[in-house]
Coordinates of C-alpha atoms in Angstrom, one line a residue:
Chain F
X1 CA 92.5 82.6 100.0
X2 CA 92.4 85.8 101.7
X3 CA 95.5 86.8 104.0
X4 CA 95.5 89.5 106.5
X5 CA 96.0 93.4 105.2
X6 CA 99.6 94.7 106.3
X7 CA 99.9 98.2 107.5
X8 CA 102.1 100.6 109.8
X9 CA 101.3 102.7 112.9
X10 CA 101.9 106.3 112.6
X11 CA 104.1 106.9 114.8
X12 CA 106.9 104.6 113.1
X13 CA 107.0 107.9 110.9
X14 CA 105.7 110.9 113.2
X15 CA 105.1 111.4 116.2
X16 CA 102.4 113.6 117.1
X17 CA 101.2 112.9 113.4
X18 CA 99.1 115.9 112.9
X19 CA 97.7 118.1 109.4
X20 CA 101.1 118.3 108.2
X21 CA 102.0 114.4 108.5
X22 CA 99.4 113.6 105.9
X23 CA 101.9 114.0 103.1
X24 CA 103.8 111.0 104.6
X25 CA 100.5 108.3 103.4
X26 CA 101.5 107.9 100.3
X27 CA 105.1 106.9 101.5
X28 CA 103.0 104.4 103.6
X29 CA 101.6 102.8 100.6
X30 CA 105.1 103.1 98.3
X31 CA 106.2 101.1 101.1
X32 CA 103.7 97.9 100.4
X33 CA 101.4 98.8 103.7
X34 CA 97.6 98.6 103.0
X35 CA 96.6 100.4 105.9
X36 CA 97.7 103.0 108.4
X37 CA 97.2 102.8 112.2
X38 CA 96.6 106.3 113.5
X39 CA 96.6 107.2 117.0
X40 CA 93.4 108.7 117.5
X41 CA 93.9 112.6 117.4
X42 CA 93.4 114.8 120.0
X43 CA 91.3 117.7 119.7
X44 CA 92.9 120.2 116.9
X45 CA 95.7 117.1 115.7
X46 CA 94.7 116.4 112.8
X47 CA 92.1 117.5 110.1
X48 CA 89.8 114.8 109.8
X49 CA 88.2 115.7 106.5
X50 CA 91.4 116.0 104.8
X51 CA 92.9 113.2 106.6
X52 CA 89.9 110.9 104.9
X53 CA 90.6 112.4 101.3
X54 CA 94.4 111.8 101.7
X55 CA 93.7 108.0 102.7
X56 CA 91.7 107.5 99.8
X57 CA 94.2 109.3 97.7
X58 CA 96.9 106.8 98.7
X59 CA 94.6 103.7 98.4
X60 CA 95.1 102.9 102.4
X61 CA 92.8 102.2 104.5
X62 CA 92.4 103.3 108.5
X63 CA 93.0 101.0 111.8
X64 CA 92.8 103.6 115.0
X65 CA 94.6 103.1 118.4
X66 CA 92.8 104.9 121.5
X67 CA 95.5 106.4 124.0
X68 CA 94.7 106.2 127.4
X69 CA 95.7 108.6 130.4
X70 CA 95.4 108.8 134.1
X71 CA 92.6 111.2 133.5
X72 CA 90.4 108.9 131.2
X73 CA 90.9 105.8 133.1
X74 CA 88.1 103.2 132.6
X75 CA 90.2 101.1 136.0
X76 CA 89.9 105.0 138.1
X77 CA 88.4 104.8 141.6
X78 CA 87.9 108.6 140.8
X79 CA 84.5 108.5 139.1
X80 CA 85.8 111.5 136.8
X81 CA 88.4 110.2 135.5
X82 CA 86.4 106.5 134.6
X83 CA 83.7 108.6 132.9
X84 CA 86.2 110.8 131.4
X85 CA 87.2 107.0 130.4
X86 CA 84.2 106.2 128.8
X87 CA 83.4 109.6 127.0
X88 CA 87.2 108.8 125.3
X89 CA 86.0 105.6 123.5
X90 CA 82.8 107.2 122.8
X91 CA 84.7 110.1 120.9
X92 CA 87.1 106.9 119.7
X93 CA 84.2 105.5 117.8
X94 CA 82.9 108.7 116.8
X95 CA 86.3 109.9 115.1
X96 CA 86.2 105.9 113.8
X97 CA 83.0 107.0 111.7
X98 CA 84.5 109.9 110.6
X99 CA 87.7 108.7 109.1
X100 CA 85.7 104.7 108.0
X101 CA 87.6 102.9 109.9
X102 CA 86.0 100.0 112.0
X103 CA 88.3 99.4 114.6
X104 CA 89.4 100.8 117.9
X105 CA 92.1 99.1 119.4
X106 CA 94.8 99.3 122.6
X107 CA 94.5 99.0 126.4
X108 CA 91.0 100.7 126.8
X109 CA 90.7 99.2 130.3
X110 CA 93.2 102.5 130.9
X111 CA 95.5 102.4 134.3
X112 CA 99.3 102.8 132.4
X113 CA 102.2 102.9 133.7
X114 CA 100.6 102.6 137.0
X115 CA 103.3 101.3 138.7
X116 CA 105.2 104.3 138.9
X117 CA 106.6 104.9 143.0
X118 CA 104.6 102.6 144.0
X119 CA 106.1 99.6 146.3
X120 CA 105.0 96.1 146.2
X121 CA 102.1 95.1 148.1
X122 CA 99.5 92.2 148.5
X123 CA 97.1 92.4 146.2
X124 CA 93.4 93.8 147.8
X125 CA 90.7 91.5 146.5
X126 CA 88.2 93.7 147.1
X127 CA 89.6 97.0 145.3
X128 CA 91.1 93.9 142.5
X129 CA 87.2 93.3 141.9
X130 CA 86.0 96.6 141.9
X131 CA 88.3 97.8 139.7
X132 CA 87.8 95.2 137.1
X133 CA 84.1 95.9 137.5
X134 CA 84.8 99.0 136.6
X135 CA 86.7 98.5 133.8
X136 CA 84.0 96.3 132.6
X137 CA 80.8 98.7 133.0
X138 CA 82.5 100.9 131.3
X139 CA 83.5 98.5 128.3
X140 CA 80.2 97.6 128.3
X141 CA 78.7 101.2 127.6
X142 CA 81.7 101.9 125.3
X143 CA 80.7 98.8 123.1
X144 CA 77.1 99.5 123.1
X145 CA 78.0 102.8 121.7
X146 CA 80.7 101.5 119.3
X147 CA 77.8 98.2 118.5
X148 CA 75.3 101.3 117.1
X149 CA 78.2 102.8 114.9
X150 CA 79.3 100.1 112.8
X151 CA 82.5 100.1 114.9
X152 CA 84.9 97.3 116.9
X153 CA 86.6 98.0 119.9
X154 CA 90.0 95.9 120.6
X155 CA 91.4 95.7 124.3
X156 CA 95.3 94.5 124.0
X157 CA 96.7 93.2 127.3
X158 CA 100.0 95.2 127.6
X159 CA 103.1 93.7 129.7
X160 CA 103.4 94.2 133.0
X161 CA 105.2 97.1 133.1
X162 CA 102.8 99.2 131.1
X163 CA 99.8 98.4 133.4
X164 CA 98.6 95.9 136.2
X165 CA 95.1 95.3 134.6
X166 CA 95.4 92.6 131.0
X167 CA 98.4 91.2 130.6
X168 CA 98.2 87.9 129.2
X169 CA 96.0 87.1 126.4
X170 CA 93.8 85.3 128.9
X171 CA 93.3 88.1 130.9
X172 CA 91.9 90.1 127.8
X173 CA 90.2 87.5 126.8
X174 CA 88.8 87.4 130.6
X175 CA 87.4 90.8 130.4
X176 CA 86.0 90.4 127.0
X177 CA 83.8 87.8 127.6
X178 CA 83.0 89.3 131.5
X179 CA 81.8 92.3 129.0
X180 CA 80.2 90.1 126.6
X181 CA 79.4 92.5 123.6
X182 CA 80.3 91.7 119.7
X183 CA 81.3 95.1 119.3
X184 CA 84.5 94.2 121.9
X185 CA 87.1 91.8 121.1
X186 CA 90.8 91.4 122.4
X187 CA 93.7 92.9 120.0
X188 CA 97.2 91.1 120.4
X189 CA 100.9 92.8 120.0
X190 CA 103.0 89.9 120.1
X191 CA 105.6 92.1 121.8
X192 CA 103.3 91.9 125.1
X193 CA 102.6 88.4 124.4
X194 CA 106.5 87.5 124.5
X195 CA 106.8 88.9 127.9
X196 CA 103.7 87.5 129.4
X197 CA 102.5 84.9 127.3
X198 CA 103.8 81.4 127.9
X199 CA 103.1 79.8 124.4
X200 CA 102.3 82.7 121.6
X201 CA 100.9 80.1 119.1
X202 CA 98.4 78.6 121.2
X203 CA 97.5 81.9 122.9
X204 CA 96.5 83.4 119.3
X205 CA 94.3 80.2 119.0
X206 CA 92.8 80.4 122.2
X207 CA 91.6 83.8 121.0
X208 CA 90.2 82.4 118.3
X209 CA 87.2 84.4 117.1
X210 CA 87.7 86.8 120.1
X211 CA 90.7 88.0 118.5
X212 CA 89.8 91.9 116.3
X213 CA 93.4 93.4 116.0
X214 CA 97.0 92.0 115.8
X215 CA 100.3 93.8 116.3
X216 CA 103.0 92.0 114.9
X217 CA 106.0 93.0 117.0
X218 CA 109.2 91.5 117.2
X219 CA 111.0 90.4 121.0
X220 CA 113.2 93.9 120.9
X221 CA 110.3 95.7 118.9
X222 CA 112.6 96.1 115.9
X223 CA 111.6 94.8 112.6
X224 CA 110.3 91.3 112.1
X225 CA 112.6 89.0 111.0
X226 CA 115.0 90.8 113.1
X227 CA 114.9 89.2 116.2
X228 CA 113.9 85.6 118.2
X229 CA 110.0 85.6 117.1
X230 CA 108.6 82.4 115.2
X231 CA 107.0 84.2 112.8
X232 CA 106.3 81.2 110.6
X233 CA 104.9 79.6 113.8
X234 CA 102.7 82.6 114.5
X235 CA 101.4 83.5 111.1
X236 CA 99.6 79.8 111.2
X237 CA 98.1 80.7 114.6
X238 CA 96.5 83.3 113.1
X239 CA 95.4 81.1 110.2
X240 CA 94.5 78.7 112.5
X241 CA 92.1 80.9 114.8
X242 CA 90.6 81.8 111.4
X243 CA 91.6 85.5 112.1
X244 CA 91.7 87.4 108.6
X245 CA 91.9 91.2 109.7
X246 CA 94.3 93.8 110.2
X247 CA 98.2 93.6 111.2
X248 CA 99.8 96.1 112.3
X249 CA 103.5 96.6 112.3
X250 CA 105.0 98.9 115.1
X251 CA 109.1 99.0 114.2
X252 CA 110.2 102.1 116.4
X253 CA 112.8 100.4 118.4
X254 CA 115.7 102.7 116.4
X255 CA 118.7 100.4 117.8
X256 CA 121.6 102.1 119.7
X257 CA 124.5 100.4 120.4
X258 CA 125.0 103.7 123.0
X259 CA 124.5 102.7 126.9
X260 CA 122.3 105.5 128.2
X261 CA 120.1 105.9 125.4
X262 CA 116.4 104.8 126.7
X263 CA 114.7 102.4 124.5
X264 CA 111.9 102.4 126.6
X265 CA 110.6 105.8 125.0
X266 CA 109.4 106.9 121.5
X267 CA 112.3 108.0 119.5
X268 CA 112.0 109.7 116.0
X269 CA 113.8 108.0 113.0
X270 CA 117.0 109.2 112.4
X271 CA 117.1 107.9 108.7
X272 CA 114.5 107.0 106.1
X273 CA 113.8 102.7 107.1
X274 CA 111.5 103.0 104.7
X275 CA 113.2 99.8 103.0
X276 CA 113.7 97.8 106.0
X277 CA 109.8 98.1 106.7
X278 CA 109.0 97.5 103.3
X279 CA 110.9 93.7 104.1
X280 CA 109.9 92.8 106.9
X281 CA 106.1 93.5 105.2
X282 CA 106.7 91.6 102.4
X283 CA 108.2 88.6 104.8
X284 CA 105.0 88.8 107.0
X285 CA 102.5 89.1 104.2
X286 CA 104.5 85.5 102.7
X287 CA 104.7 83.8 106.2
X288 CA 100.5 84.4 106.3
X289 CA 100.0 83.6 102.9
X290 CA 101.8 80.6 103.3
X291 CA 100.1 79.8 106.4
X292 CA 96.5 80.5 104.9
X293 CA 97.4 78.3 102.1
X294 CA 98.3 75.4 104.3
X295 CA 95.3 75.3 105.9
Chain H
X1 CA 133.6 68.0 132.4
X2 CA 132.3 69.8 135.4
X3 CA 128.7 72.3 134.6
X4 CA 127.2 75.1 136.5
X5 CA 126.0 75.1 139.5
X6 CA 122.6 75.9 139.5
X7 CA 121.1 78.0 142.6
X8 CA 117.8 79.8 143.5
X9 CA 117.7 83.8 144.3
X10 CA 115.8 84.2 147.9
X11 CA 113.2 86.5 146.9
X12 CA 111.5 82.6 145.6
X13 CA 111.0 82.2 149.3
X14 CA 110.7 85.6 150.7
X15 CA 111.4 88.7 151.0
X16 CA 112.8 90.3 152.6
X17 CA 115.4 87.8 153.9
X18 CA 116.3 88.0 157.3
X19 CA 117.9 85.7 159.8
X20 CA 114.2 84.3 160.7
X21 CA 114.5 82.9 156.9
X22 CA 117.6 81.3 157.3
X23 CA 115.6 78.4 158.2
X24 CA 114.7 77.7 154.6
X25 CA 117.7 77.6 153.2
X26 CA 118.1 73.5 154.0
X27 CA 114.8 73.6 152.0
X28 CA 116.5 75.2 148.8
X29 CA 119.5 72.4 148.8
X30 CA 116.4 69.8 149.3
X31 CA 115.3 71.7 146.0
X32 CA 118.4 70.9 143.8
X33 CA 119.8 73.8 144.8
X34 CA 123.6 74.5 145.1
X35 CA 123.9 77.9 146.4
X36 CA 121.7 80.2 147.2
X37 CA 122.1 84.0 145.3
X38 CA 121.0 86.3 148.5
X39 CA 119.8 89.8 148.2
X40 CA 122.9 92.2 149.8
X41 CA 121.0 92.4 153.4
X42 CA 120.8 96.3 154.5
X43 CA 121.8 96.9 157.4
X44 CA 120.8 95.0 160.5
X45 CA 118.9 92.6 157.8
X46 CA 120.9 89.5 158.0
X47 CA 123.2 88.7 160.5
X48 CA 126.3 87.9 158.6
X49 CA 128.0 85.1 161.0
X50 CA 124.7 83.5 161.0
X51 CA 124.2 83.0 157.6
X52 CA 127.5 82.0 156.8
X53 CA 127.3 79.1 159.4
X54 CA 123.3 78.7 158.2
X55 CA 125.1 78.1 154.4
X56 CA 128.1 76.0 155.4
X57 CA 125.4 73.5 157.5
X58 CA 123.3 73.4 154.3
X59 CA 125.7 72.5 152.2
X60 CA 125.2 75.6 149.9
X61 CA 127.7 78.5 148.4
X62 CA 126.5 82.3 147.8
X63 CA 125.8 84.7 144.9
X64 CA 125.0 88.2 146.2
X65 CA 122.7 90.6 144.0
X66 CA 123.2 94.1 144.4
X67 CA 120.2 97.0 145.3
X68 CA 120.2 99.9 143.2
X69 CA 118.1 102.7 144.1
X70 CA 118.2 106.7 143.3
X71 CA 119.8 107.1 146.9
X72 CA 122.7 105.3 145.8
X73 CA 123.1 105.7 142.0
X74 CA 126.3 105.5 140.1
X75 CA 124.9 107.5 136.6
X76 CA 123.1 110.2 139.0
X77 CA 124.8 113.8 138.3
X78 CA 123.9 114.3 141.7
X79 CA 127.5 114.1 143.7
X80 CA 126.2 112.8 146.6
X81 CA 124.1 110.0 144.9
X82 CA 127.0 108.6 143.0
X83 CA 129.5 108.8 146.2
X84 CA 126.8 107.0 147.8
X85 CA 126.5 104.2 144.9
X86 CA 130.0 103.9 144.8
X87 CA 130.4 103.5 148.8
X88 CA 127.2 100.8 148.5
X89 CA 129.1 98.7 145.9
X90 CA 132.1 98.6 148.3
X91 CA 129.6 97.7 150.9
X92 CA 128.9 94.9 148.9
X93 CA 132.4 93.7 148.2
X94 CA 132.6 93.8 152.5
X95 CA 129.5 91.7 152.7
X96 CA 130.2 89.2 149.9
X97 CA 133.9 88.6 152.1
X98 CA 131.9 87.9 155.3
X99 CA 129.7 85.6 153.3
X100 CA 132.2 84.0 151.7
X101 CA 131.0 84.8 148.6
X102 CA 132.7 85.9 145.2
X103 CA 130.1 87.3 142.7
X104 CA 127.8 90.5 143.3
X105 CA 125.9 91.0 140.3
X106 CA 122.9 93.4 140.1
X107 CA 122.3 96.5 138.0
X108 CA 125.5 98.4 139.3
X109 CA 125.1 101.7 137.7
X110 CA 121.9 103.0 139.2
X111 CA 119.1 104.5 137.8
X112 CA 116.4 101.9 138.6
X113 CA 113.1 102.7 137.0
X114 CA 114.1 106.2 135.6
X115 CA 111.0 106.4 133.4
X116 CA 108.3 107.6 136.1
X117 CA 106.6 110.6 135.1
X118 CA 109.1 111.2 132.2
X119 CA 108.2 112.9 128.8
X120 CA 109.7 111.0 126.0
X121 CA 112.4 113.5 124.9
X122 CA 115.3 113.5 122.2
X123 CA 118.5 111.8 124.0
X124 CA 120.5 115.0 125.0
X125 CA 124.0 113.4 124.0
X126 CA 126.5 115.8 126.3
X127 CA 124.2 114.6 129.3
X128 CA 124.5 110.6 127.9
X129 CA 128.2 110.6 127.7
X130 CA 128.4 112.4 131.1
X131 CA 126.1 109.9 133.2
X132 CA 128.3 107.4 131.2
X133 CA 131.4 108.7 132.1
X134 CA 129.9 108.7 136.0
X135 CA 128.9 105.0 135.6
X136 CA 132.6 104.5 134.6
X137 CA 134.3 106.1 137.1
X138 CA 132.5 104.7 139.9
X139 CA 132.9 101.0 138.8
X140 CA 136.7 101.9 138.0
X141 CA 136.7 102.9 141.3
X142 CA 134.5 99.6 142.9
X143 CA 136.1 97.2 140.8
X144 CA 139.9 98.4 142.3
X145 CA 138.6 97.2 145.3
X146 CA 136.3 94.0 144.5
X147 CA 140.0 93.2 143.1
X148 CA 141.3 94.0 146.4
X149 CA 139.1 91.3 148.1
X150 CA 138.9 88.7 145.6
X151 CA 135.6 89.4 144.7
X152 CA 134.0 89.8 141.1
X153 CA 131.1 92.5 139.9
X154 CA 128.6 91.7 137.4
X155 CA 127.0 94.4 135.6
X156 CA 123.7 93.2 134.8
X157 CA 122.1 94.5 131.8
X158 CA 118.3 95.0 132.1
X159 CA 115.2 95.6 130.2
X160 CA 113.7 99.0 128.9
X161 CA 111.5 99.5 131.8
X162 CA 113.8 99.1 134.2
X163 CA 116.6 101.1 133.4
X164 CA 117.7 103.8 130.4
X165 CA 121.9 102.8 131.6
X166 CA 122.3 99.3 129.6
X167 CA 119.4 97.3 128.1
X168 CA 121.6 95.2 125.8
X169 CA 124.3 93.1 126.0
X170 CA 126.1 94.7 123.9
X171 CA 125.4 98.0 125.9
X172 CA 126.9 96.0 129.6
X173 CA 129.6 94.3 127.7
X174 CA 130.7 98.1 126.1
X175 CA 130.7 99.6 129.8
X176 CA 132.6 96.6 131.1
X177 CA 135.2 96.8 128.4
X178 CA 136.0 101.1 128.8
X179 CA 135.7 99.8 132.9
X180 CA 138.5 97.5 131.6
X181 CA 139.1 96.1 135.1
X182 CA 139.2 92.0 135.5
X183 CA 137.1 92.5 138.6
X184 CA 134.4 93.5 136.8
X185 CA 131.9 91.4 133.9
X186 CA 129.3 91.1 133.0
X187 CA 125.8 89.7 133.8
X188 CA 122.8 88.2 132.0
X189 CA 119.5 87.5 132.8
X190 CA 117.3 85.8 130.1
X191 CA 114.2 87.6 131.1
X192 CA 116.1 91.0 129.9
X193 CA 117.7 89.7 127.2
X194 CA 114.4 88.0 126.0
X195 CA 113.0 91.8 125.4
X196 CA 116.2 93.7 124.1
X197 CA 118.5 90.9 122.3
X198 CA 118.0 90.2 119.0
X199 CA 119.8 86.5 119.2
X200 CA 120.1 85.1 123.0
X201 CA 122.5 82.8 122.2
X202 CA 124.6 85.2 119.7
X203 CA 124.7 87.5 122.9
X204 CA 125.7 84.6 125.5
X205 CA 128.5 83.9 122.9
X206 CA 129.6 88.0 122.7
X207 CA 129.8 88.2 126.2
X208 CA 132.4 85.0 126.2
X209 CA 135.0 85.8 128.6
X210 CA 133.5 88.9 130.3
X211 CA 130.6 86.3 131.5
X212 CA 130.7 86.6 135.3
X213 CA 127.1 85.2 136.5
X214 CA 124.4 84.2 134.6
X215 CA 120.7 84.3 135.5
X216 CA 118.0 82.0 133.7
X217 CA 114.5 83.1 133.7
X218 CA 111.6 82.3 131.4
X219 CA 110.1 84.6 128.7
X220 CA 107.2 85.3 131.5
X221 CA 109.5 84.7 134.7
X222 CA 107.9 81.4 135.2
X223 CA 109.5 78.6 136.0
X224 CA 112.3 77.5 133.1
X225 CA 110.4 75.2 130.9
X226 CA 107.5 76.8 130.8
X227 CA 107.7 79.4 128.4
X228 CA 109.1 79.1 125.0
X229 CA 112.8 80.4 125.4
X230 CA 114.8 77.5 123.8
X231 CA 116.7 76.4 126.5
X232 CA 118.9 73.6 124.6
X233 CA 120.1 76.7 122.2
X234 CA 121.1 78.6 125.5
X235 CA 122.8 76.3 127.2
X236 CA 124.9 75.5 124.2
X237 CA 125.6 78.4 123.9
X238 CA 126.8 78.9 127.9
X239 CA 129.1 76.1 127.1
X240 CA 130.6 77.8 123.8
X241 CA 130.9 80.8 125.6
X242 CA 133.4 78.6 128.3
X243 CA 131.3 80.2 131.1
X244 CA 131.5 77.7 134.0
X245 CA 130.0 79.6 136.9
X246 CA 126.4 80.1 138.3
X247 CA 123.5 80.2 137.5
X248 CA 120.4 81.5 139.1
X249 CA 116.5 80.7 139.1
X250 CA 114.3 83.4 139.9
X251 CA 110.8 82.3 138.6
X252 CA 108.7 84.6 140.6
X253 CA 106.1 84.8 138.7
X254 CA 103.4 84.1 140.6
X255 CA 100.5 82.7 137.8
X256 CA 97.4 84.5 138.2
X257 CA 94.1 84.1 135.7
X258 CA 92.7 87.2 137.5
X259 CA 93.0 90.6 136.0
X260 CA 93.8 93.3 137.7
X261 CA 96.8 91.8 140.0
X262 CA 100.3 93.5 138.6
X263 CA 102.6 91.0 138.0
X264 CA 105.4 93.3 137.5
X265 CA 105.7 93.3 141.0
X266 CA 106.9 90.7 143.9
X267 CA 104.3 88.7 145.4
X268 CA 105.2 86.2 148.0
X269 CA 104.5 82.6 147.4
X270 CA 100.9 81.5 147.7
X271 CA 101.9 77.7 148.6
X272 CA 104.6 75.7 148.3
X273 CA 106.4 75.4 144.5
X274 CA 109.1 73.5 145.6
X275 CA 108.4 70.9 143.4
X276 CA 108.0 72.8 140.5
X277 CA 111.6 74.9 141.1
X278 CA 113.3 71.2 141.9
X279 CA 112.0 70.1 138.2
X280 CA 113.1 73.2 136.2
X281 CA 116.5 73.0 138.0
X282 CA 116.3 69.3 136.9
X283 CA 115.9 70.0 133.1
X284 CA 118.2 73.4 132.9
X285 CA 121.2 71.0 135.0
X286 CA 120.4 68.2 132.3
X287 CA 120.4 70.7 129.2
X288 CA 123.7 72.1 130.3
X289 CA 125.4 69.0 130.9
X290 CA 124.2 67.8 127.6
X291 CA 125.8 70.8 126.2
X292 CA 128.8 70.5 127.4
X293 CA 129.3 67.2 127.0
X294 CA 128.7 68.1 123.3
X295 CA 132.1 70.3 123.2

């Protein structure tokens, strides 16, 4: 019996985590994480040499999450911006190599936050098609390139109000198999899944051996155990769908009881939660382990 | 023992709703329905005698929801935004007393999708408590005369993505309670609550006595049942809470196995789900009878 490796994303310490956020790693580890998710630097972020040494130093090992933009948009009618698109997962894979990690994860497909000003309309088959052919060329070239390296690629659905392409697991898991490479599989964040997802549990075991990345999230994105999740339910989904690689935990909700404050955006801690991460780890890592050994 | 009435918001059937959609409101009260919760017509939308007479003939009652929008915008700092917010929530109140009706709920403060285009930034507190302080004032000011006219607000708390004003319930009830008028609660609507409350049913019980209207919506905004909100837990917890008024469907969802179609925005119906809203109103009228017969 194997359970799934625990770790953080970056950002629940830093955020842009650059040269000087290395020293925070070991704090990762302290904290019972065996990996870090990093967002994948830009240009100049973050010293990738160093950053390698420093993650062996601690004893974690490396998940990366792409970031997508308007201007590297697999989903773009604007033929720039969907090679710009592809030439980002490209340089995903490549910085993959460089710091030995194996997977890429997040909403490659690009188009975020799309909706922004824009008033509800029919939806246009035709453009609906030809974007999502789009999207899947260009997934399709990625994971050829990513198939060569030694390297995964995971598209996550987001909710609906981060983008109009994957939301539900069985969208991602639409595109995946439209793309039909090994070196693409879907990534999950629960949080997504409780907005769009009608059953989490059985959606984690429809993705089965699709699945490459998991996000464990809570409803209100604080930390597990926190909020209205079945955690004991999902942990033996992912037993059940035979998945035994990374989760991630992503716990930047920073409650305020203040009206006005916008929980919708990245915040920076205000206090070391260093303990409250380091519990909800240890009650994931006991919820799969109990789950794996039920099986 | 007497439970809530159940009703069905009119974006369902269409949208807009104007006197040509009258027509379907026998259809709703075919449906289960006992009222109907009507978007406040803008002007020259609805004709207001009409509608009343279209109601009283169907055998229906009225819950109105209120439209927010940057033009009219309690938490603006721009003077003639708020004046404008403030003079569309007493707009309301006029409409809800031609209609007969005694609820407007809605997201009264303003500040509808504030996140377009923004950097995430620290929260500048001087510029929080001020929009605050605005979004006080101008319900102090709307509720005074709601109170005049027998009519109650509901300040509806709603998710991240929609607003930065109040995304918990704790964050509506603590601008309801500094408000401190009785014309004035607040709101809930699962679907929001689902992505910012820890504990739906610990928040349904906090609101208690400021409950005003109440809103029931899956996880996904499908139709109740069909997601994996636990629906026996909220309406016991309704019934604790001694709330006895409405409640509202609005499962607008739309399914759709295609990627690419944005389901964060309103799509009209592609047949006829009559059917489907008569059986979710069936087992949410059943669960809260059950719960209060349990008191």
């Amino acid at each position: 019996m194997q359970a799934n490796a625990i770790g953080v994303i970056s950002m629940f310490y830093a955020r842009p985590f650059g040269t000087m956020q290395l020293a925070m790693l070991p704090r990762m580890k302290a904290a019972g994480m065996d990996f870090v998710e990093l967002l994948v630097p830009e240009p100049g972020e973050l010293d990738l040499d160093a950053t390698r040494g420093t993650l062996a130093a601690a004893g974690l090992s490396v998940v990366l999450a792409a970031r997508v933009n308007l201007q590297r948009d697999l989903a773009s009618e604007d033929d720039a911006a969907h090679r710009a698109g592809v030439a980002y997962l490209k340089t995903c894979v490549e910085v993959a190599r460089a710091l030995g990690a194996s997977i890429v994860g997040g909403p490659l497909y690009g188009a975020p936050l799309v909706f922004a000003g824009r008033a509800p309309a029919p939806v246009d088959e035709a453009r609906r098609a030809r974007r999502v052919a789009r999207v899947v060329a260009g997934l399709r070239e990625a994971a050829a390139f990513a198939a060569g390296n030694g390297v995964v690629l995971g598209l996550e659905p987001l909710n609906r109000f981060e983008t109009d392409v994957a939301n539900t697991t069985r969208h991602g898991l639409a595109l995946v198999e439209e793309v039909g490479s090994p070196a693409l599989g879907v990534m999950l964040d629960t949080f997504h899944m409780n907005m769009e997802d009608a059953d989490i549990p059985a959606a984690i075991r429809m993705a089965g051996a699709r699945l490459v990345h998991f996000q464990a999230n809570e409803n209100h994105r604080g930390f597990v155990g926190t909020g209205h999740l079945d955690w004991t339910a999902i942990a033996r989904a992912i037993a059940d769908a035979g998945y035994r690689g990374p989760v991630t935990l992503e716990p930047f909700r920073r409650d305020d009881e203040r009206p006005g404050v916008p929980l919708a955006q990245w915040r920076a801690p205000a206090r070391d939660e260093d303990a409250e991460l380091r519990t909800s780890a240890a009650f994931l890592r006991a919820a799969l382990e109990t789950a794996w050994r039920g099986r």
